[in-house]
Amino acid sequence: MHRYYDHLSHVIGHRGACGHCPENTTSSLRKAKSLGCTWVEIDVCLTSDGLPVIFHDDTLNRCTNGEGLMLKSHSSTILELDAGGWFSPEYSGEKILTLEQVIHEIIALDVNLNLEIKSHLGWEPETVAAVARVLNEKWPSDKPLIISSFLPEILEEARIHLPQFPRGLNIDVIPTNWLERLSEIDAGSLHFYEPFADPAKIEALKRAGYKVMCFTVNNPSRAQELYEMGVDSVFCDYPERMITGQ
Ligand code: G3P
Ligand code: MG
């Protein structure tokens, strides 16, 4: 088990604290910290000119005042967009962060990071190479970071270009052949979709020495059931619900 998993907390702020603030932005990260998070999860993907930016969707439509595909949009446009006004007028003017900017913010907040790498199919090597260039230069050695992805090819590339970080496989349903899938990419954790919690499989994963994480859990009593099944951490949009029971 990679030593970074020793630091894992029971609650990970999802896209920062995206129930309270526009997801994946500075305000969302700061909110997660203020609510007691010691870990946050954010998504990274590429612009057309290969800049890694912190953004969840393939398209700009839902979370910015722009439109079209992120991967077909130049960073000069992306970095000018309003990524907060869609959530509430209070946040208008909030910008999309670059990976480099978010690293500075995460260091300043003194939280640990689960970086989920998103990619279009076919662009996995380019995506990881660009992310790795930034992480290898800017991420402090010995600061805990877990790389995760729904795409096994991303994790295979991360194993090559970012071997110092543990890898988590995101998946909806815990597959029957989970051991084979995790072994293939030498992953240390499996992150599954909450409706598909399967106590027997979670127990087997734990017995095999894996960390098990679950997205997205906003109900504290459901989180308690999952912890009792052996789940180590839940991704939460409202982290204060789990941390302080508010
Ligand atoms: O990494 C856990 C979770 O964020 C995966 O789903 O769609 O919220 O990125 P999504
Ligand atoms: Mg995510």
CSV table of N, CA and C and ligand atoms in Angstrom, one decimal, residues 14-15 41 43 56 114 116 118 148 150 170 191 215-216 235, ligand 1:
chain,number,residue,atom,x,y,z
A,14,HIS,N,-15.8,17.0,-2.7
A,14,HIS,CA,-16.0,16.7,-4.1
A,14,HIS,C,-16.0,17.9,-5.0
A,15,ARG,N,-15.1,18.0,-5.9
A,15,ARG,CA,-14.9,19.2,-6.7
A,15,ARG,C,-14.7,20.4,-5.8
A,41,GLU,N,-11.1,16.5,-3.9
A,41,GLU,CA,-11.0,15.9,-5.3
A,41,GLU,C,-11.3,17.0,-6.3
A,43,ASP,N,-11.1,17.8,-10.9
A,43,ASP,CA,-10.9,17.1,-12.2
A,43,ASP,C,-10.0,18.0,-13.0
A,56,HIS,N,-14.6,19.8,-15.1
A,56,HIS,CA,-15.2,18.4,-15.0
A,56,HIS,C,-15.8,18.0,-16.4
A,114,ASN,N,-6.9,14.5,-4.4
A,114,ASN,CA,-7.2,13.4,-5.3
A,114,ASN,C,-7.4,14.1,-6.7
A,116,GLU,N,-8.4,13.8,-10.4
A,116,GLU,CA,-9.1,12.9,-11.3
A,116,GLU,C,-8.8,13.4,-12.7
A,118,LYS,N,-9.5,13.5,-16.6
A,118,LYS,CA,-10.5,13.3,-17.6
A,118,LYS,C,-9.9,13.4,-19.0
A,148,SER,N,-6.6,9.6,-10.0
A,148,SER,CA,-7.6,8.6,-10.4
A,148,SER,C,-8.2,8.9,-11.7
A,150,PHE,N,-11.5,7.2,-14.6
A,150,PHE,CA,-12.4,6.2,-15.1
A,150,PHE,C,-11.7,5.4,-16.3
A,170,ASN,N,-11.5,4.7,-10.9
A,170,ASN,CA,-12.9,5.1,-10.8
A,170,ASN,C,-13.8,4.2,-11.7
A,191,HIS,N,-12.6,3.3,-6.6
A,191,HIS,CA,-13.6,4.4,-6.3
A,191,HIS,C,-14.9,4.1,-7.0
A,215,PHE,N,-18.3,7.5,-4.4
A,215,PHE,CA,-18.8,8.8,-4.8
A,215,PHE,C,-20.3,8.6,-5.2
A,216,THR,N,-21.1,9.6,-5.1
A,216,THR,CA,-21.0,10.8,-4.3
A,216,THR,C,-21.9,10.6,-3.1
A,235,PHE,N,-16.7,10.7,-1.2
A,235,PHE,CA,-16.6,12.0,-1.8
A,235,PHE,C,-18.0,12.7,-1.5
B,1,G3P,O1,-13.6,11.0,-8.4
B,1,G3P,C1,-14.8,10.7,-7.9
B,1,G3P,C2,-15.9,11.4,-8.7
B,1,G3P,O2,-15.5,12.8,-8.9
B,1,G3P,C3,-16.1,10.7,-10.0
B,1,G3P,O3,-17.1,11.2,-10.8
B,1,G3P,O4,-18.2,12.6,-12.5
B,1,G3P,O5,-17.9,13.5,-10.2
B,1,G3P,O6,-15.9,13.2,-11.7
B,1,G3P,P1,-17.3,12.7,-11.3
